[in-house]
Amino acid sequence: MSVVILGGNERMVRNYKDLCKEYKCDAKIFTEMTTSLRKQIGNPDLLVLFTSTMSHKMVRVALDEVDGREVKIARSHTSSMAALRRILAENVA
């Protein structure tokens, strides 16, 4: 399963990747808006949005990119490990 995480804390990127590996998921993590974000998102199975640590533009770009596809979208106001663990437990079979 592929997971794209948008937002979050830059110092937690390694921890996010390790947790995704525990759930046997490939993860792409973007903590900041980049000019090529639209192209880099790809076709994930799960899109995680840490809304408190990302810009409105980043949310719009991500949602526009996956619009019309079969992508699960999970939003969390906090970007903690516990929040990501809960999201992965609910969405990964």
PDB file of N, CA and C in Angstrom:
ATOM      1  N   MET A   1       0.844  -1.174   0.000  1.00  0.00           N
ATOM      2  CA  MET A   1       0.000   0.000   0.000  1.00  0.00           C
ATOM      3  C   MET A   1       0.887   1.234   0.000  1.00  0.00           C
ATOM      4  N   SER A   2       0.533   2.216  -0.800  1.00  0.00           N
ATOM      5  CA  SER A   2       1.315   3.451  -0.841  1.00  0.00           C
ATOM      6  C   SER A   2       0.583   4.555  -0.072  1.00  0.00           C
ATOM      7  N   VAL A   3       1.365   5.318   0.668  1.00  0.00           N
ATOM      8  CA  VAL A   3       0.833   6.384   1.510  1.00  0.00           C
ATOM      9  C   VAL A   3       1.570   7.671   1.185  1.00  0.00           C
ATOM     10  N   VAL A   4       0.833   8.761   1.042  1.00  0.00           N
ATOM     11  CA  VAL A   4       1.428  10.084   0.915  1.00  0.00           C
ATOM     12  C   VAL A   4       0.995  10.890   2.124  1.00  0.00           C
ATOM     13  N   ILE A   5       1.984  11.436   2.834  1.00  0.00           N
ATOM     14  CA  ILE A   5       1.720  12.245   4.022  1.00  0.00           C
ATOM     15  C   ILE A   5       2.080  13.682   3.697  1.00  0.00           C
ATOM     16  N   LEU A   6       1.132  14.579   3.886  1.00  0.00           N
ATOM     17  CA  LEU A   6       1.363  15.997   3.646  1.00  0.00           C
ATOM     18  C   LEU A   6       1.258  16.752   4.960  1.00  0.00           C
ATOM     19  N   GLY A   7       2.222  17.635   5.186  1.00  0.00           N
ATOM     20  CA  GLY A   7       2.266  18.381   6.439  1.00  0.00           C
ATOM     21  C   GLY A   7       3.102  17.621   7.449  1.00  0.00           C
ATOM     22  N   GLY A   8       2.933  17.953   8.691  1.00  0.00           N
ATOM     23  CA  GLY A   8       3.693  17.287   9.733  1.00  0.00           C
ATOM     24  C   GLY A   8       4.946  18.061  10.094  1.00  0.00           C
ATOM     25  N   ASN A   9       5.697  17.500  11.004  1.00  0.00           N
ATOM     26  CA  ASN A   9       6.904  18.132  11.513  1.00  0.00           C
ATOM     27  C   ASN A   9       8.100  17.594  10.736  1.00  0.00           C
ATOM     28  N   GLU A  10       8.954  18.481  10.283  1.00  0.00           N
ATOM     29  CA  GLU A  10      10.112  18.082   9.479  1.00  0.00           C
ATOM     30  C   GLU A  10      11.030  17.121  10.228  1.00  0.00           C
ATOM     31  N   ARG A  11      11.136  17.285  11.528  1.00  0.00           N
ATOM     32  CA  ARG A  11      12.006  16.427  12.330  1.00  0.00           C
ATOM     33  C   ARG A  11      11.422  15.033  12.557  1.00  0.00           C
ATOM     34  N   MET A  12      10.171  14.862  12.232  1.00  0.00           N
ATOM     35  CA  MET A  12       9.505  13.577  12.442  1.00  0.00           C
ATOM     36  C   MET A  12       9.460  12.710  11.185  1.00  0.00           C
ATOM     37  N   VAL A  13      10.013  13.169  10.089  1.00  0.00           N
ATOM     38  CA  VAL A  13       9.930  12.451   8.814  1.00  0.00           C
ATOM     39  C   VAL A  13      10.444  11.019   8.950  1.00  0.00           C
ATOM     40  N   ARG A  14      11.600  10.838   9.564  1.00  0.00           N
ATOM     41  CA  ARG A  14      12.164   9.490   9.740  1.00  0.00           C
ATOM     42  C   ARG A  14      11.211   8.609  10.560  1.00  0.00           C
ATOM     43  N   ASN A  15      10.614   9.165  11.611  1.00  0.00           N
ATOM     44  CA  ASN A  15       9.672   8.396  12.435  1.00  0.00           C
ATOM     45  C   ASN A  15       8.412   8.027  11.655  1.00  0.00           C
ATOM     46  N   TYR A  16       7.905   8.962  10.837  1.00  0.00           N
ATOM     47  CA  TYR A  16       6.743   8.666   9.998  1.00  0.00           C
ATOM     48  C   TYR A  16       7.053   7.504   9.052  1.00  0.00           C
ATOM     49  N   LYS A  17       8.231   7.537   8.411  1.00  0.00           N
ATOM     50  CA  LYS A  17       8.607   6.468   7.472  1.00  0.00           C
ATOM     51  C   LYS A  17       8.736   5.128   8.185  1.00  0.00           C
ATOM     52  N   ASP A  18       9.353   5.128   9.373  1.00  0.00           N
ATOM     53  CA  ASP A  18       9.515   3.887  10.127  1.00  0.00           C
ATOM     54  C   ASP A  18       8.164   3.299  10.523  1.00  0.00           C
ATOM     55  N   LEU A  19       7.231   4.150  10.946  1.00  0.00           N
ATOM     56  CA  LEU A  19       5.902   3.661  11.320  1.00  0.00           C
ATOM     57  C   LEU A  19       5.177   3.094  10.099  1.00  0.00           C
ATOM     58  N   CYS A  20       5.318   3.740   8.971  1.00  0.00           N
ATOM     59  CA  CYS A  20       4.683   3.218   7.756  1.00  0.00           C
ATOM     60  C   CYS A  20       5.272   1.871   7.375  1.00  0.00           C
ATOM     61  N   LYS A  21       6.564   1.690   7.581  1.00  0.00           N
ATOM     62  CA  LYS A  21       7.186   0.397   7.300  1.00  0.00           C
ATOM     63  C   LYS A  21       6.614  -0.694   8.196  1.00  0.00           C
ATOM     64  N   GLU A  22       6.322  -0.360   9.454  1.00  0.00           N
ATOM     65  CA  GLU A  22       5.712  -1.337  10.361  1.00  0.00           C
ATOM     66  C   GLU A  22       4.381  -1.843   9.810  1.00  0.00           C
ATOM     67  N   TYR A  23       3.664  -0.970   9.125  1.00  0.00           N
ATOM     68  CA  TYR A  23       2.379  -1.344   8.526  1.00  0.00           C
ATOM     69  C   TYR A  23       2.548  -1.818   7.080  1.00  0.00           C
ATOM     70  N   LYS A  24       3.804  -2.039   6.662  1.00  0.00           N
ATOM     71  CA  LYS A  24       4.126  -2.515   5.316  1.00  0.00           C
ATOM     72  C   LYS A  24       3.608  -1.574   4.227  1.00  0.00           C
ATOM     73  N   CYS A  25       3.835  -0.285   4.432  1.00  0.00           N
ATOM     74  CA  CYS A  25       3.422   0.741   3.485  1.00  0.00           C
ATOM     75  C   CYS A  25       4.642   1.485   2.958  1.00  0.00           C
ATOM     76  N   ASP A  26       4.584   1.847   1.689  1.00  0.00           N
ATOM     77  CA  ASP A  26       5.586   2.731   1.103  1.00  0.00           C
ATOM     78  C   ASP A  26       5.096   4.156   1.323  1.00  0.00           C
ATOM     79  N   ALA A  27       5.965   5.027   1.831  1.00  0.00           N
ATOM     80  CA  ALA A  27       5.529   6.374   2.180  1.00  0.00           C
ATOM     81  C   ALA A  27       6.321   7.437   1.450  1.00  0.00           C
ATOM     82  N   LYS A  28       5.601   8.465   1.000  1.00  0.00           N
ATOM     83  CA  LYS A  28       6.191   9.704   0.519  1.00  0.00           C
ATOM     84  C   LYS A  28       5.717  10.776   1.493  1.00  0.00           C
ATOM     85  N   ILE A  29       6.643  11.603   1.957  1.00  0.00           N
ATOM     86  CA  ILE A  29       6.301  12.598   2.958  1.00  0.00           C
ATOM     87  C   ILE A  29       6.739  13.969   2.469  1.00  0.00           C
ATOM     88  N   PHE A  30       5.806  14.911   2.498  1.00  0.00           N
ATOM     89  CA  PHE A  30       6.073  16.283   2.096  1.00  0.00           C
ATOM     90  C   PHE A  30       5.659  17.212   3.236  1.00  0.00           C
ATOM     91  N   THR A  31       6.626  17.826   3.886  1.00  0.00           N
ATOM     92  CA  THR A  31       6.310  18.720   5.005  1.00  0.00           C
ATOM     93  C   THR A  31       6.121  20.154   4.548  1.00  0.00           C
ATOM     94  N   GLU A  32       6.588  20.467   3.335  1.00  0.00           N
ATOM     95  CA  GLU A  32       6.458  21.821   2.802  1.00  0.00           C
ATOM     96  C   GLU A  32       5.942  21.768   1.377  1.00  0.00           C
ATOM     97  N   MET A  33       5.347  22.873   0.955  1.00  0.00           N
ATOM     98  CA  MET A  33       4.853  23.001  -0.409  1.00  0.00           C
ATOM     99  C   MET A  33       6.041  23.169  -1.356  1.00  0.00           C
ATOM    100  N   THR A  34       6.075  22.355  -2.397  1.00  0.00           N
ATOM    101  CA  THR A  34       7.097  22.490  -3.431  1.00  0.00           C
ATOM    102  C   THR A  34       6.419  22.815  -4.756  1.00  0.00           C
ATOM    103  N   THR A  35       7.184  23.320  -5.693  1.00  0.00           N
ATOM    104  CA  THR A  35       6.589  23.699  -6.971  1.00  0.00           C
ATOM    105  C   THR A  35       6.103  22.489  -7.765  1.00  0.00           C
ATOM    106  N   SER A  36       6.723  21.344  -7.554  1.00  0.00           N
ATOM    107  CA  SER A  36       6.336  20.149  -8.308  1.00  0.00           C
ATOM    108  C   SER A  36       5.529  19.157  -7.465  1.00  0.00           C
ATOM    109  N   LEU A  37       4.895  19.632  -6.418  1.00  0.00           N
ATOM    110  CA  LEU A  37       4.135  18.741  -5.530  1.00  0.00           C
ATOM    111  C   LEU A  37       3.069  17.970  -6.297  1.00  0.00           C
ATOM    112  N   ARG A  38       2.380  18.639  -7.189  1.00  0.00           N
ATOM    113  CA  ARG A  38       1.298  17.996  -7.960  1.00  0.00           C
ATOM    114  C   ARG A  38       1.814  16.760  -8.691  1.00  0.00           C
ATOM    115  N   LYS A  39       3.009  16.846  -9.265  1.00  0.00           N
ATOM    116  CA  LYS A  39       3.580  15.722 -10.009  1.00  0.00           C
ATOM    117  C   LYS A  39       4.123  14.645  -9.078  1.00  0.00           C
ATOM    118  N   GLN A  40       4.565  15.032  -7.884  1.00  0.00           N
ATOM    119  CA  GLN A  40       5.209  14.091  -6.981  1.00  0.00           C
ATOM    120  C   GLN A  40       4.222  13.238  -6.189  1.00  0.00           C
ATOM    121  N   ILE A  41       2.986  13.673  -6.072  1.00  0.00           N
ATOM    122  CA  ILE A  41       1.997  12.922  -5.282  1.00  0.00           C
ATOM    123  C   ILE A  41       1.772  11.543  -5.884  1.00  0.00           C
ATOM    124  N   GLY A  42       1.653  11.465  -7.175  1.00  0.00           N
ATOM    125  CA  GLY A  42       1.463  10.171  -7.821  1.00  0.00           C
ATOM    126  C   GLY A  42       0.056   9.635  -7.630  1.00  0.00           C
ATOM    127  N   ASN A  43      -0.051   8.320  -7.415  1.00  0.00           N
ATOM    128  CA  ASN A  43      -1.341   7.664  -7.264  1.00  0.00           C
ATOM    129  C   ASN A  43      -1.348   6.836  -5.976  1.00  0.00           C
ATOM    130  N   PRO A  44      -1.475   7.491  -4.809  1.00  0.00           N
ATOM    131  CA  PRO A  44      -1.413   6.761  -3.542  1.00  0.00           C
ATOM    132  C   PRO A  44      -2.726   6.043  -3.232  1.00  0.00           C
ATOM    133  N   ASP A  45      -2.624   5.062  -2.346  1.00  0.00           N
ATOM    134  CA  ASP A  45      -3.825   4.400  -1.841  1.00  0.00           C
ATOM    135  C   ASP A  45      -4.435   5.191  -0.685  1.00  0.00           C
ATOM    136  N   LEU A  46      -3.574   5.891   0.062  1.00  0.00           N
ATOM    137  CA  LEU A  46      -4.004   6.661   1.223  1.00  0.00           C
ATOM    138  C   LEU A  46      -3.296   8.004   1.222  1.00  0.00           C
ATOM    139  N   LEU A  47      -4.065   9.074   1.386  1.00  0.00           N
ATOM    140  CA  LEU A  47      -3.518  10.423   1.478  1.00  0.00           C
ATOM    141  C   LEU A  47      -3.785  10.928   2.891  1.00  0.00           C
ATOM    142  N   VAL A  48      -2.719  11.223   3.628  1.00  0.00           N
ATOM    143  CA  VAL A  48      -2.832  11.707   5.009  1.00  0.00           C
ATOM    144  C   VAL A  48      -2.534  13.192   5.016  1.00  0.00           C
ATOM    145  N   LEU A  49      -3.456  13.984   5.544  1.00  0.00           N
ATOM    146  CA  LEU A  49      -3.288  15.426   5.629  1.00  0.00           C
ATOM    147  C   LEU A  49      -3.196  15.836   7.094  1.00  0.00           C
ATOM    148  N   PHE A  50      -2.039  16.331   7.503  1.00  0.00           N
ATOM    149  CA  PHE A  50      -1.872  16.903   8.835  1.00  0.00           C
ATOM    150  C   PHE A  50      -2.184  18.390   8.715  1.00  0.00           C
ATOM    151  N   THR A  51      -3.439  18.742   8.918  1.00  0.00           N
ATOM    152  CA  THR A  51      -3.947  20.057   8.549  1.00  0.00           C
ATOM    153  C   THR A  51      -3.392  21.213   9.374  1.00  0.00           C
ATOM    154  N   SER A  52      -2.942  20.982  10.586  1.00  0.00           N
ATOM    155  CA  SER A  52      -2.457  22.097  11.395  1.00  0.00           C
ATOM    156  C   SER A  52      -1.087  22.579  10.947  1.00  0.00           C
ATOM    157  N   THR A  53      -0.364  21.780  10.182  1.00  0.00           N
ATOM    158  CA  THR A  53       1.003  22.137   9.808  1.00  0.00           C
ATOM    159  C   THR A  53       1.171  22.246   8.305  1.00  0.00           C
ATOM    160  N   MET A  54       0.114  22.555   7.590  1.00  0.00           N
ATOM    161  CA  MET A  54       0.230  22.715   6.144  1.00  0.00           C
ATOM    162  C   MET A  54      -0.606  23.894   5.684  1.00  0.00           C
ATOM    163  N   SER A  55      -0.229  24.466   4.552  1.00  0.00           N
ATOM    164  CA  SER A  55      -0.926  25.635   4.034  1.00  0.00           C
ATOM    165  C   SER A  55      -2.229  25.229   3.341  1.00  0.00           C
ATOM    166  N   HIS A  56      -3.113  26.198   3.196  1.00  0.00           N
ATOM    167  CA  HIS A  56      -4.375  25.946   2.493  1.00  0.00           C
ATOM    168  C   HIS A  56      -4.096  25.605   1.028  1.00  0.00           C
ATOM    169  N   LYS A  57      -3.100  26.245   0.451  1.00  0.00           N
ATOM    170  CA  LYS A  57      -2.752  25.966  -0.942  1.00  0.00           C
ATOM    171  C   LYS A  57      -2.296  24.528  -1.102  1.00  0.00           C
ATOM    172  N   MET A  58      -1.541  24.031  -0.150  1.00  0.00           N
ATOM    173  CA  MET A  58      -1.060  22.651  -0.204  1.00  0.00           C
ATOM    174  C   MET A  58      -2.236  21.671  -0.144  1.00  0.00           C
ATOM    175  N   VAL A  59      -3.209  21.966   0.681  1.00  0.00           N
ATOM    176  CA  VAL A  59      -4.419  21.125   0.771  1.00  0.00           C
ATOM    177  C   VAL A  59      -5.150  21.126  -0.566  1.00  0.00           C
ATOM    178  N   ARG A  60      -5.341  22.317  -1.141  1.00  0.00           N
ATOM    179  CA  ARG A  60      -6.055  22.422  -2.416  1.00  0.00           C
ATOM    180  C   ARG A  60      -5.346  21.659  -3.524  1.00  0.00           C
ATOM    181  N   VAL A  61      -4.033  21.818  -3.621  1.00  0.00           N
ATOM    182  CA  VAL A  61      -3.266  21.127  -4.664  1.00  0.00           C
ATOM    183  C   VAL A  61      -3.409  19.615  -4.515  1.00  0.00           C
ATOM    184  N   ALA A  62      -3.281  19.122  -3.295  1.00  0.00           N
ATOM    185  CA  ALA A  62      -3.365  17.673  -3.054  1.00  0.00           C
ATOM    186  C   ALA A  62      -4.753  17.134  -3.377  1.00  0.00           C
ATOM    187  N   LEU A  63      -5.784  17.814  -2.915  1.00  0.00           N
ATOM    188  CA  LEU A  63      -7.142  17.332  -3.155  1.00  0.00           C
ATOM    189  C   LEU A  63      -7.519  17.425  -4.628  1.00  0.00           C
ATOM    190  N   ASP A  64      -7.066  18.473  -5.315  1.00  0.00           N
ATOM    191  CA  ASP A  64      -7.315  18.580  -6.753  1.00  0.00           C
ATOM    192  C   ASP A  64      -6.625  17.466  -7.521  1.00  0.00           C
ATOM    193  N   GLU A  65      -5.434  17.101  -7.078  1.00  0.00           N
ATOM    194  CA  GLU A  65      -4.663  16.072  -7.771  1.00  0.00           C
ATOM    195  C   GLU A  65      -5.313  14.693  -7.658  1.00  0.00           C
ATOM    196  N   VAL A  66      -5.892  14.359  -6.527  1.00  0.00           N
ATOM    197  CA  VAL A  66      -6.478  13.027  -6.343  1.00  0.00           C
ATOM    198  C   VAL A  66      -7.981  13.004  -6.612  1.00  0.00           C
ATOM    199  N   ASP A  67      -8.538  14.132  -7.023  1.00  0.00           N
ATOM    200  CA  ASP A  67      -9.973  14.220  -7.286  1.00  0.00           C
ATOM    201  C   ASP A  67     -10.372  13.246  -8.393  1.00  0.00           C
ATOM    202  N   GLY A  68     -11.398  12.463  -8.124  1.00  0.00           N
ATOM    203  CA  GLY A  68     -11.906  11.510  -9.102  1.00  0.00           C
ATOM    204  C   GLY A  68     -11.230  10.153  -9.066  1.00  0.00           C
ATOM    205  N   ARG A  69     -10.278   9.977  -8.193  1.00  0.00           N
ATOM    206  CA  ARG A  69      -9.589   8.694  -8.058  1.00  0.00           C
ATOM    207  C   ARG A  69     -10.058   7.978  -6.808  1.00  0.00           C
ATOM    208  N   GLU A  70      -9.777   6.689  -6.764  1.00  0.00           N
ATOM    209  CA  GLU A  70     -10.111   5.878  -5.596  1.00  0.00           C
ATOM    210  C   GLU A  70      -8.997   5.993  -4.559  1.00  0.00           C
ATOM    211  N   VAL A  71      -8.957   7.110  -3.858  1.00  0.00           N
ATOM    212  CA  VAL A  71      -7.936   7.366  -2.852  1.00  0.00           C
ATOM    213  C   VAL A  71      -8.622   7.639  -1.525  1.00  0.00           C
ATOM    214  N   LYS A  72      -8.199   6.929  -0.486  1.00  0.00           N
ATOM    215  CA  LYS A  72      -8.699   7.219   0.857  1.00  0.00           C
ATOM    216  C   LYS A  72      -8.004   8.477   1.352  1.00  0.00           C
ATOM    217  N   ILE A  73      -8.758   9.381   1.945  1.00  0.00           N
ATOM    218  CA  ILE A  73      -8.194  10.620   2.472  1.00  0.00           C
ATOM    219  C   ILE A  73      -8.458  10.663   3.960  1.00  0.00           C
ATOM    220  N   ALA A  74      -7.385  10.835   4.725  1.00  0.00           N
ATOM    221  CA  ALA A  74      -7.493  10.926   6.180  1.00  0.00           C
ATOM    222  C   ALA A  74      -6.935  12.273   6.614  1.00  0.00           C
ATOM    223  N   ARG A  75      -7.717  12.997   7.407  1.00  0.00           N
ATOM    224  CA  ARG A  75      -7.281  14.297   7.913  1.00  0.00           C
ATOM    225  C   ARG A  75      -7.104  14.216   9.415  1.00  0.00           C
ATOM    226  N   SER A  76      -6.068  14.883   9.880  1.00  0.00           N
ATOM    227  CA  SER A  76      -5.824  14.950  11.313  1.00  0.00           C
ATOM    228  C   SER A  76      -5.313  16.348  11.631  1.00  0.00           C
ATOM    229  N   HIS A  77      -5.826  16.927  12.704  1.00  0.00           N
ATOM    230  CA  HIS A  77      -5.374  18.264  13.087  1.00  0.00           C
ATOM    231  C   HIS A  77      -3.998  18.194  13.749  1.00  0.00           C
ATOM    232  N   THR A  78      -3.688  17.072  14.376  1.00  0.00           N
ATOM    233  CA  THR A  78      -2.371  16.925  14.999  1.00  0.00           C
ATOM    234  C   THR A  78      -1.471  16.085  14.108  1.00  0.00           C
ATOM    235  N   SER A  79      -0.184  16.309  14.217  1.00  0.00           N
ATOM    236  CA  SER A  79       0.774  15.567  13.397  1.00  0.00           C
ATOM    237  C   SER A  79       1.633  14.656  14.261  1.00  0.00           C
ATOM    238  N   SER A  80       1.031  14.089  15.274  1.00  0.00           N
ATOM    239  CA  SER A  80       1.764  13.227  16.201  1.00  0.00           C
ATOM    240  C   SER A  80       1.872  11.802  15.664  1.00  0.00           C
ATOM    241  N   MET A  81       2.772  11.041  16.279  1.00  0.00           N
ATOM    242  CA  MET A  81       2.915   9.629  15.916  1.00  0.00           C
ATOM    243  C   MET A  81       1.642   8.862  16.261  1.00  0.00           C
ATOM    244  N   ALA A  82       1.008   9.223  17.356  1.00  0.00           N
ATOM    245  CA  ALA A  82      -0.227   8.546  17.757  1.00  0.00           C
ATOM    246  C   ALA A  82      -1.322   8.776  16.720  1.00  0.00           C
ATOM    247  N   ALA A  83      -1.395   9.976  16.182  1.00  0.00           N
ATOM    248  CA  ALA A  83      -2.400  10.274  15.164  1.00  0.00           C
ATOM    249  C   ALA A  83      -2.136   9.460  13.899  1.00  0.00           C
ATOM    250  N   LEU A  84      -0.875   9.385  13.485  1.00  0.00           N
ATOM    251  CA  LEU A  84      -0.544   8.597  12.292  1.00  0.00           C
ATOM    252  C   LEU A  84      -0.783   7.114  12.534  1.00  0.00           C
ATOM    253  N   ARG A  85      -0.448   6.635  13.713  1.00  0.00           N
ATOM    254  CA  ARG A  85      -0.681   5.221  14.051  1.00  0.00           C
ATOM    255  C   ARG A  85      -2.174   4.891  13.979  1.00  0.00           C
ATOM    256  N   ARG A  86      -3.014   5.787  14.493  1.00  0.00           N
ATOM    257  CA  ARG A  86      -4.465   5.582  14.458  1.00  0.00           C
ATOM    258  C   ARG A  86      -4.970   5.560  13.018  1.00  0.00           C
ATOM    259  N   ILE A  87      -4.480   6.485  12.195  1.00  0.00           N
ATOM    260  CA  ILE A  87      -4.899   6.546  10.791  1.00  0.00           C
ATOM    261  C   ILE A  87      -4.492   5.278  10.057  1.00  0.00           C
ATOM    262  N   LEU A  88      -3.273   4.833  10.252  1.00  0.00           N
ATOM    263  CA  LEU A  88      -2.818   3.623   9.578  1.00  0.00           C
ATOM    264  C   LEU A  88      -3.579   2.393  10.060  1.00  0.00           C
ATOM    265  N   ALA A  89      -3.857   2.318  11.359  1.00  0.00           N
ATOM    266  CA  ALA A  89      -4.600   1.173  11.896  1.00  0.00           C
ATOM    267  C   ALA A  89      -6.014   1.112  11.300  1.00  0.00           C
ATOM    268  N   GLU A  90      -6.629   2.267  11.079  1.00  0.00           N
ATOM    269  CA  GLU A  90      -7.988   2.305  10.545  1.00  0.00           C
ATOM    270  C   GLU A  90      -8.049   2.030   9.050  1.00  0.00           C
ATOM    271  N   ASN A  91      -6.989   2.400   8.315  1.00  0.00           N
ATOM    272  CA  ASN A  91      -7.063   2.380   6.859  1.00  0.00           C
ATOM    273  C   ASN A  91      -6.236   1.304   6.166  1.00  0.00           C
ATOM    274  N   VAL A  92      -5.329   0.657   6.885  1.00  0.00           N
ATOM    275  CA  VAL A  92      -4.490  -0.357   6.266  1.00  0.00           C
ATOM    276  C   VAL A  92      -4.998  -1.732   6.683  1.00  0.00           C
ATOM    277  N   ALA A  93      -5.231  -2.594   5.710  1.00  0.00           N
ATOM    278  CA  ALA A  93      -5.781  -3.914   6.017  1.00  0.00           C
ATOM    279  C   ALA A  93      -4.722  -4.834   6.601  1.00  0.00           C
TER     280      ALA A  93
END
